[in-house]
PDB file of C-alpha atoms in Angstrom:
ATOM      1  CA  ASP A   9     -53.929  12.192  19.618  1.00 77.00           C
ATOM      2  CA  SER A  10     -53.366  12.409  15.872  1.00 78.00           C
ATOM      3  CA  GLY A  11     -52.710  16.135  15.885  1.00 90.00           C
ATOM      4  CA  VAL A  12     -55.856  16.886  13.900  1.00 95.00           C
ATOM      5  CA  THR A  13     -58.551  18.351  16.147  1.00 96.00           C
ATOM      6  CA  GLN A  14     -62.227  18.188  15.341  1.00 97.00           C
ATOM      7  CA  THR A  15     -65.007  19.799  17.326  1.00 97.00           C
ATOM      8  CA  PRO A  16     -67.578  19.043  18.466  1.00 97.00           C
ATOM      9  CA  LYS A  17     -67.293  15.283  18.890  1.00 97.00           C
ATOM     10  CA  HIS A  18     -71.033  14.828  18.909  1.00 97.00           C
ATOM     11  CA  LEU A  19     -73.852  16.945  17.564  1.00 97.00           C
ATOM     12  CA  ILE A  20     -77.578  16.322  17.666  1.00 98.00           C
ATOM     13  CA  THR A  21     -79.847  18.659  15.789  1.00 98.00           C
ATOM     14  CA  ALA A  22     -83.220  18.786  14.118  1.00 98.00           C
ATOM     15  CA  THR A  23     -84.077  18.609  10.455  1.00 98.00           C
ATOM     16  CA  GLY A  24     -83.889  21.931   8.686  1.00 98.00           C
ATOM     17  CA  GLN A  25     -81.232  23.300  10.989  1.00 98.00           C
ATOM     18  CA  ARG A  26     -77.702  24.449  10.214  1.00 98.00           C
ATOM     19  CA  VAL A  27     -74.507  23.331  11.925  1.00 98.00           C
ATOM     20  CA  THR A  28     -70.818  24.117  11.691  1.00 98.00           C
ATOM     21  CA  LEU A  29     -68.091  21.542  12.139  1.00 98.00           C
ATOM     22  CA  ARG A  30     -64.601  22.694  12.901  1.00 98.00           C
ATOM     23  CA  CYS A  31     -61.205  21.209  12.104  1.00 98.00           C
ATOM     24  CA  SER A  32     -57.710  22.273  13.101  1.00 97.00           C
ATOM     25  CA  PRO A  33     -55.062  20.573  10.980  1.00 94.00           C
ATOM     26  CA  ARG A  34     -51.846  19.110  12.307  1.00 91.00           C
ATOM     27  CA  SER A  35     -49.174  21.714  12.910  1.00 89.00           C
ATOM     28  CA  GLY A  36     -47.379  22.493   9.656  1.00 86.00           C
ATOM     29  CA  ASP A  37     -50.008  20.988   7.361  1.00 89.00           C
ATOM     30  CA  LEU A  38     -51.525  23.308   4.797  1.00 89.00           C
ATOM     31  CA  SER A  39     -54.150  20.965   3.356  1.00 89.00           C
ATOM     32  CA  VAL A  40     -57.480  20.040   4.883  1.00 93.00           C
ATOM     33  CA  TYR A  41     -59.785  17.344   3.552  1.00 92.00           C
ATOM     34  CA  TRP A  42     -63.366  16.666   4.609  1.00 95.00           C
ATOM     35  CA  TYR A  43     -65.035  13.264   4.443  1.00 94.00           C
ATOM     36  CA  GLN A  44     -68.483  11.972   5.242  1.00 95.00           C
ATOM     37  CA  GLN A  45     -68.949   8.412   6.444  1.00 94.00           C
ATOM     38  CA  SER A  46     -72.392   6.952   6.777  1.00 91.00           C
ATOM     39  CA  LEU A  47     -73.221   3.331   7.430  1.00 81.00           C
ATOM     40  CA  ASP A  48     -74.289   2.555   3.904  1.00 68.00           C
ATOM     41  CA  GLN A  49     -71.834   4.621   1.885  1.00 72.00           C
ATOM     42  CA  GLY A  50     -68.382   4.314   3.371  1.00 82.00           C
ATOM     43  CA  LEU A  51     -65.924   7.201   3.289  1.00 88.00           C
ATOM     44  CA  GLN A  52     -67.032   9.854   0.841  1.00 91.00           C
ATOM     45  CA  PHE A  53     -64.635  12.637  -0.130  1.00 90.00           C
ATOM     46  CA  LEU A  54     -66.320  16.023   0.158  1.00 94.00           C
ATOM     47  CA  ILE A  55     -63.795  18.798  -0.388  1.00 93.00           C
ATOM     48  CA  GLN A  56     -60.124  19.770  -0.136  1.00 91.00           C
ATOM     49  CA  TYR A  57     -58.538  23.086   0.797  1.00 92.00           C
ATOM     50  CA  TYR A  58     -54.896  24.018   0.481  1.00 90.00           C
ATOM     51  CA  ASN A  59     -53.580  27.122   2.223  1.00 91.00           C
ATOM     52  CA  GLY A  60     -56.961  28.799   2.154  1.00 93.00           C
ATOM     53  CA  GLU A  61     -57.925  27.882  -1.389  1.00 93.00           C
ATOM     54  CA  GLU A  62     -60.379  25.260  -2.529  1.00 93.00           C
ATOM     55  CA  ARG A  63     -58.510  22.640  -4.533  1.00 89.00           C
ATOM     56  CA  ALA A  64     -60.842  19.724  -5.114  1.00 87.00           C
ATOM     57  CA  LYS A  65     -64.501  18.908  -4.770  1.00 90.00           C
ATOM     58  CA  GLY A  66     -66.040  15.529  -4.361  1.00 89.00           C
ATOM     59  CA  ASN A  67     -69.636  14.555  -3.769  1.00 84.00           C
ATOM     60  CA  ILE A  68     -70.473  17.613  -1.703  1.00 93.00           C
ATOM     61  CA  LEU A  69     -74.089  18.734  -1.679  1.00 95.00           C
ATOM     62  CA  GLU A  70     -75.016  22.319  -2.474  1.00 96.00           C
ATOM     63  CA  ARG A  71     -76.414  22.585   1.067  1.00 97.00           C
ATOM     64  CA  PHE A  72     -72.892  22.019   2.337  1.00 97.00           C
ATOM     65  CA  SER A  73     -70.057  24.508   2.185  1.00 97.00           C
ATOM     66  CA  ALA A  74     -66.613  24.834   3.641  1.00 97.00           C
ATOM     67  CA  GLN A  75     -63.805  27.287   4.039  1.00 97.00           C
ATOM     68  CA  GLN A  76     -60.258  27.413   5.326  1.00 97.00           C
ATOM     69  CA  PHE A  77     -59.178  30.413   7.332  1.00 97.00           C
ATOM     70  CA  PRO A  78     -55.803  32.224   7.425  1.00 96.00           C
ATOM     71  CA  ASP A  79     -54.820  30.292  10.543  1.00 95.00           C
ATOM     72  CA  LEU A  80     -55.502  27.140   8.445  1.00 95.00           C
ATOM     73  CA  HIS A  81     -58.381  25.810  10.493  1.00 97.00           C
ATOM     74  CA  SER A  82     -61.375  24.806   8.437  1.00 98.00           C
ATOM     75  CA  GLU A  83     -65.111  24.792   8.943  1.00 98.00           C
ATOM     76  CA  LEU A  84     -67.703  22.649   7.234  1.00 98.00           C
ATOM     77  CA  ASN A  85     -71.149  24.202   7.186  1.00 98.00           C
ATOM     78  CA  LEU A  86     -74.159  21.947   6.756  1.00 98.00           C
ATOM     79  CA  SER A  87     -77.533  23.600   6.216  1.00 98.00           C
ATOM     80  CA  SER A  88     -81.152  22.559   5.714  1.00 98.00           C
ATOM     81  CA  LEU A  89     -80.223  19.331   7.405  1.00 98.00           C
ATOM     82  CA  GLU A  90     -81.999  16.116   6.487  1.00 97.00           C
ATOM     83  CA  LEU A  91     -82.157  12.794   8.284  1.00 96.00           C
ATOM     84  CA  GLY A  92     -79.822  11.352   5.666  1.00 94.00           C
ATOM     85  CA  ASP A  93     -77.096  13.783   6.650  1.00 96.00           C
ATOM     86  CA  SER A  94     -76.589  11.841   9.870  1.00 96.00           C
ATOM     87  CA  ALA A  95     -73.062  10.507   9.638  1.00 96.00           C
ATOM     88  CA  LEU A  96     -69.523  10.746  10.897  1.00 97.00           C
ATOM     89  CA  TYR A  97     -67.665  13.679   9.409  1.00 97.00           C
ATOM     90  CA  PHE A  98     -63.896  13.386   9.308  1.00 96.00           C
ATOM     91  CA  CYS A  99     -61.263  15.948   8.645  1.00 96.00           C
ATOM     92  CA  ALA A 100     -57.756  15.054   7.491  1.00 93.00           C
ATOM     93  CA  SER A 101     -54.626  17.063   6.905  1.00 91.00           C
ATOM     94  CA  GLY A 102     -51.267  16.482   5.284  1.00 83.00           C
ATOM     95  CA  GLY A 103     -49.796  15.649   1.923  1.00 67.00           C
ATOM     96  CA  GLU A 104     -47.256  18.427   1.784  1.00 65.00           C
ATOM     97  CA  THR A 105     -44.322  16.105   2.287  1.00 64.00           C
ATOM     98  CA  GLY A 106     -45.022  14.128  -0.829  1.00 58.00           C
ATOM     99  CA  THR A 107     -46.524  11.101   0.844  1.00 62.00           C
ATOM    100  CA  TYR A 108     -50.041   9.873   1.147  1.00 61.00           C
ATOM    101  CA  GLY A 109     -49.651   9.815   4.905  1.00 74.00           C
ATOM    102  CA  TYR A 110     -52.663  11.922   5.632  1.00 84.00           C
ATOM    103  CA  THR A 111     -53.655  12.299   9.283  1.00 89.00           C
ATOM    104  CA  PHE A 112     -57.299  12.037  10.217  1.00 93.00           C
ATOM    105  CA  GLY A 113     -59.100  13.540  13.166  1.00 95.00           C
ATOM    106  CA  SER A 114     -61.404  11.569  15.431  1.00 95.00           C
ATOM    107  CA  GLY A 115     -64.467  12.883  13.667  1.00 96.00           C
ATOM    108  CA  THR A 116     -67.732  14.595  14.501  1.00 97.00           C
ATOM    109  CA  ARG A 117     -70.776  12.385  14.821  1.00 97.00           C
ATOM    110  CA  LEU A 118     -73.803  14.268  13.526  1.00 97.00           C
ATOM    111  CA  THR A 119     -77.260  13.001  14.323  1.00 97.00           C
ATOM    112  CA  VAL A 120     -80.208  14.688  12.659  1.00 97.00           C
ATOM    113  CA  VAL A 121     -83.552  13.969  14.305  1.00 97.00           C
TER     114      VAL A 121
ATOM    115  CA  LEU B  24     -56.963   7.457  -9.327  1.00 56.00           C
ATOM    116  CA  ALA B  25     -56.523   3.800 -10.204  1.00 64.00           C
ATOM    117  CA  LYS B  26     -59.468   1.630  -9.265  1.00 83.00           C
ATOM    118  CA  THR B  27     -58.741  -0.921  -6.554  1.00 90.00           C
ATOM    119  CA  THR B  28     -60.360  -4.232  -5.697  1.00 92.00           C
ATOM    120  CA  GLN B  29     -60.100  -5.861  -2.283  1.00 95.00           C
ATOM    121  CA  PRO B  30     -61.914  -8.720  -0.570  1.00 96.00           C
ATOM    122  CA  ILE B  31     -64.875  -7.428   1.370  1.00 94.00           C
ATOM    123  CA  SER B  32     -63.992  -9.391   4.475  1.00 96.00           C
ATOM    124  CA  MET B  33     -61.461 -11.796   5.954  1.00 97.00           C
ATOM    125  CA  ASP B  34     -61.358 -13.890   9.098  1.00 97.00           C
ATOM    126  CA  SER B  35     -58.309 -14.845  11.108  1.00 97.00           C
ATOM    127  CA  TYR B  36     -57.222 -16.049  14.523  1.00 97.00           C
ATOM    128  CA  GLU B  37     -54.930 -14.478  17.017  1.00 97.00           C
ATOM    129  CA  GLY B  38     -51.257 -15.111  16.355  1.00 96.00           C
ATOM    130  CA  GLN B  39     -51.688 -15.812  12.658  1.00 97.00           C
ATOM    131  CA  GLU B  40     -50.165 -13.841   9.812  1.00 97.00           C
ATOM    132  CA  VAL B  41     -52.764 -12.119   7.665  1.00 98.00           C
ATOM    133  CA  ASN B  42     -52.256 -11.154   4.044  1.00 98.00           C
ATOM    134  CA  ILE B  43     -54.725  -8.812   2.373  1.00 97.00           C
ATOM    135  CA  THR B  44     -54.360  -8.444  -1.364  1.00 96.00           C
ATOM    136  CA  CYS B  45     -55.417  -5.458  -3.407  1.00 95.00           C
ATOM    137  CA  SER B  46     -55.737  -5.490  -7.194  1.00 95.00           C
ATOM    138  CA  HIS B  47     -54.979  -2.332  -9.143  1.00 92.00           C
ATOM    139  CA  ASN B  48     -54.620  -3.356 -12.768  1.00 92.00           C
ATOM    140  CA  ASN B  49     -54.678   0.211 -14.089  1.00 90.00           C
ATOM    141  CA  ILE B  50     -51.945   1.578 -11.844  1.00 90.00           C
ATOM    142  CA  ALA B  51     -50.000   4.400 -13.478  1.00 88.00           C
ATOM    143  CA  THR B  52     -46.258   4.821 -13.566  1.00 90.00           C
ATOM    144  CA  ASN B  53     -46.256   7.593 -10.971  1.00 85.00           C
ATOM    145  CA  ASP B  54     -48.808   5.990  -8.652  1.00 87.00           C
ATOM    146  CA  TYR B  55     -47.952   4.897  -5.123  1.00 89.00           C
ATOM    147  CA  ILE B  56     -49.792   2.305  -3.043  1.00 91.00           C
ATOM    148  CA  THR B  57     -50.950   3.236   0.431  1.00 90.00           C
ATOM    149  CA  TRP B  58     -52.820   1.307   3.094  1.00 94.00           C
ATOM    150  CA  TYR B  59     -54.974   2.715   5.866  1.00 94.00           C
ATOM    151  CA  GLN B  60     -56.572   1.076   8.898  1.00 96.00           C
ATOM    152  CA  GLN B  61     -59.878   2.190  10.379  1.00 95.00           C
ATOM    153  CA  PHE B  62     -61.429   1.155  13.674  1.00 94.00           C
ATOM    154  CA  PRO B  63     -65.151   1.689  14.248  1.00 89.00           C
ATOM    155  CA  SER B  64     -66.053   5.330  14.816  1.00 87.00           C
ATOM    156  CA  GLN B  65     -62.440   6.443  14.360  1.00 91.00           C
ATOM    157  CA  GLY B  66     -60.669   8.159  11.499  1.00 93.00           C
ATOM    158  CA  PRO B  67     -58.494   6.080   9.163  1.00 93.00           C
ATOM    159  CA  ARG B  68     -54.869   5.680  10.195  1.00 93.00           C
ATOM    160  CA  PHE B  69     -51.965   5.512   7.771  1.00 91.00           C
ATOM    161  CA  ILE B  70     -50.247   2.113   7.923  1.00 94.00           C
ATOM    162  CA  ILE B  71     -47.746   1.829   5.122  1.00 94.00           C
ATOM    163  CA  GLN B  72     -46.887   3.102   1.660  1.00 92.00           C
ATOM    164  CA  GLY B  73     -44.764   1.791  -1.177  1.00 93.00           C
ATOM    165  CA  TYR B  74     -43.924   2.025  -4.851  1.00 93.00           C
ATOM    166  CA  LYS B  75     -42.324  -1.318  -5.677  1.00 92.00           C
ATOM    167  CA  THR B  76     -40.800  -4.460  -4.137  1.00 90.00           C
ATOM    168  CA  LYS B  77     -41.115  -4.652  -0.364  1.00 96.00           C
ATOM    169  CA  VAL B  78     -41.593  -2.099   2.364  1.00 95.00           C
ATOM    170  CA  THR B  79     -41.593  -2.934   6.055  1.00 95.00           C
ATOM    171  CA  ASN B  80     -42.271  -0.867   9.135  1.00 93.00           C
ATOM    172  CA  GLU B  81     -43.041  -1.636  12.749  1.00 93.00           C
ATOM    173  CA  VAL B  82     -46.660  -2.403  11.957  1.00 91.00           C
ATOM    174  CA  ALA B  83     -46.793  -4.213   8.642  1.00 96.00           C
ATOM    175  CA  SER B  84     -45.106  -5.210   5.415  1.00 97.00           C
ATOM    176  CA  LEU B  85     -46.174  -4.304   1.920  1.00 97.00           C
ATOM    177  CA  PHE B  86     -45.294  -6.569  -0.982  1.00 97.00           C
ATOM    178  CA  ILE B  87     -45.520  -5.208  -4.513  1.00 97.00           C
ATOM    179  CA  PRO B  88     -44.689  -7.459  -7.486  1.00 96.00           C
ATOM    180  CA  ALA B  89     -42.720  -6.222 -10.457  1.00 96.00           C
ATOM    181  CA  ASP B  90     -45.804  -5.500 -12.586  1.00 95.00           C
ATOM    182  CA  ARG B  91     -47.336  -3.492  -9.706  1.00 95.00           C
ATOM    183  CA  LYS B  92     -50.835  -4.635 -10.674  1.00 95.00           C
ATOM    184  CA  SER B  93     -51.458  -5.851  -7.163  1.00 95.00           C
ATOM    185  CA  SER B  94     -50.112  -5.431  -3.665  1.00 96.00           C
ATOM    186  CA  THR B  95     -50.320  -7.408  -0.444  1.00 97.00           C
ATOM    187  CA  LEU B  96     -50.509  -5.997   3.036  1.00 97.00           C
ATOM    188  CA  SER B  97     -49.034  -8.436   5.525  1.00 98.00           C
ATOM    189  CA  LEU B  98     -49.857  -8.201   9.217  1.00 97.00           C
ATOM    190  CA  PRO B  99     -47.669 -10.473  11.347  1.00 94.00           C
ATOM    191  CA  ARG B 100     -49.163 -12.281  14.312  1.00 93.00           C
ATOM    192  CA  VAL B 101     -52.474 -10.452  14.481  1.00 97.00           C
ATOM    193  CA  SER B 102     -54.278  -9.813  17.730  1.00 96.00           C
ATOM    194  CA  LEU B 103     -57.881  -9.019  18.538  1.00 96.00           C
ATOM    195  CA  SER B 104     -57.016  -5.323  18.368  1.00 95.00           C
ATOM    196  CA  ASP B 105     -56.190  -5.661  14.673  1.00 96.00           C
ATOM    197  CA  THR B 106     -59.871  -6.158  13.904  1.00 97.00           C
ATOM    198  CA  ALA B 107     -60.585  -3.216  11.621  1.00 96.00           C
ATOM    199  CA  VAL B 108     -61.272  -2.166   8.056  1.00 95.00           C
ATOM    200  CA  TYR B 109     -58.203  -1.962   5.839  1.00 97.00           C
ATOM    201  CA  TYR B 110     -58.199   0.294   2.791  1.00 94.00           C
ATOM    202  CA  CYS B 111     -55.884   0.140  -0.207  1.00 93.00           C
ATOM    203  CA  LEU B 112     -55.415   3.406  -2.102  1.00 89.00           C
ATOM    204  CA  VAL B 113     -53.480   4.019  -5.288  1.00 87.00           C
ATOM    205  CA  GLY B 114     -52.522   7.398  -6.664  1.00 82.00           C
ATOM    206  CA  PRO B 115     -49.764   9.896  -7.402  1.00 78.00           C
ATOM    207  CA  LEU B 116     -48.017  11.970  -4.796  1.00 72.00           C
ATOM    208  CA  ARG B 117     -48.498  15.633  -5.571  1.00 65.00           C
ATOM    209  CA  ILE B 118     -47.350  18.001  -2.943  1.00 56.00           C
ATOM    210  CA  GLY B 119     -49.950  20.643  -2.232  1.00 55.00           C
ATOM    211  CA  ALA B 120     -51.886  19.870  -5.379  1.00 59.00           C
ATOM    212  CA  THR B 121     -55.347  18.547  -5.915  1.00 61.00           C
ATOM    213  CA  ASN B 122     -55.507  15.212  -4.190  1.00 63.00           C
ATOM    214  CA  LYS B 123     -58.820  13.463  -4.055  1.00 66.00           C
ATOM    215  CA  LEU B 124     -57.957  10.732  -1.606  1.00 72.00           C
ATOM    216  CA  ILE B 125     -60.665   8.298  -2.631  1.00 77.00           C
ATOM    217  CA  PHE B 126     -61.380   5.350  -0.392  1.00 82.00           C
ATOM    218  CA  GLY B 127     -62.896   2.129  -1.691  1.00 82.00           C
ATOM    219  CA  THR B 128     -65.002  -0.274   0.325  1.00 85.00           C
ATOM    220  CA  GLY B 129     -62.018  -1.728   2.164  1.00 93.00           C
ATOM    221  CA  THR B 130     -61.525  -5.156   3.738  1.00 96.00           C
ATOM    222  CA  LEU B 131     -63.076  -5.924   7.095  1.00 95.00           C
ATOM    223  CA  LEU B 132     -60.611  -8.088   9.002  1.00 97.00           C
ATOM    224  CA  ALA B 133     -62.142  -9.969  11.903  1.00 97.00           C
ATOM    225  CA  VAL B 134     -59.649 -11.538  14.302  1.00 97.00           C
ATOM    226  CA  GLN B 135     -60.994 -14.190  16.630  1.00 96.00           C
ATOM    227  CA  PRO B 136     -59.440 -15.630  19.780  1.00 95.00           C
TER     228      PRO B 136
END
């Protein structure tokens, strides 16, 4: 157990639908990072939040959005889902101690059918 | 972040020492070098981090020459369970700031019996 909790572990949904992925960072971590990993594109950085504020954006589609709540958990919302959105979505936390020792969760596997 | 170049794949046998080299010719003065390990369908796991010379922990060693334009991750006496993708990342450490932790393609290490 890495300390970063992601739910659900698996999600199967139809095209056009909307889903919400949830991440609870490791205790004490203020930053949350979201990544998408598909077979043909590797780990793609989506977005970073720090203590409730958006800090950095990567290749995140307009159909995707995220937020970090006061209790520091984060949610990634994916809407108007397409087949190509099928991927593993990882959440990571950390970075406050001045190292690059970010801790990743076990991921949510999204399958769009 | 400094661009990194790693071999796409490497093969080894159980019990051998494996050295994976990463090139980062444009590394900046305040950049650190960090390595992650990723097993299939799992989130990346922090292995080791360094700035210069040699760093060793219970898992691996990291060798960084004086010019810091490359680094070598050394895994002693690998086992089948070390089969994974290894990522080299280079960037500054900024506590709580904008940190786009960008992963490259990584090196797929295949350990055979």
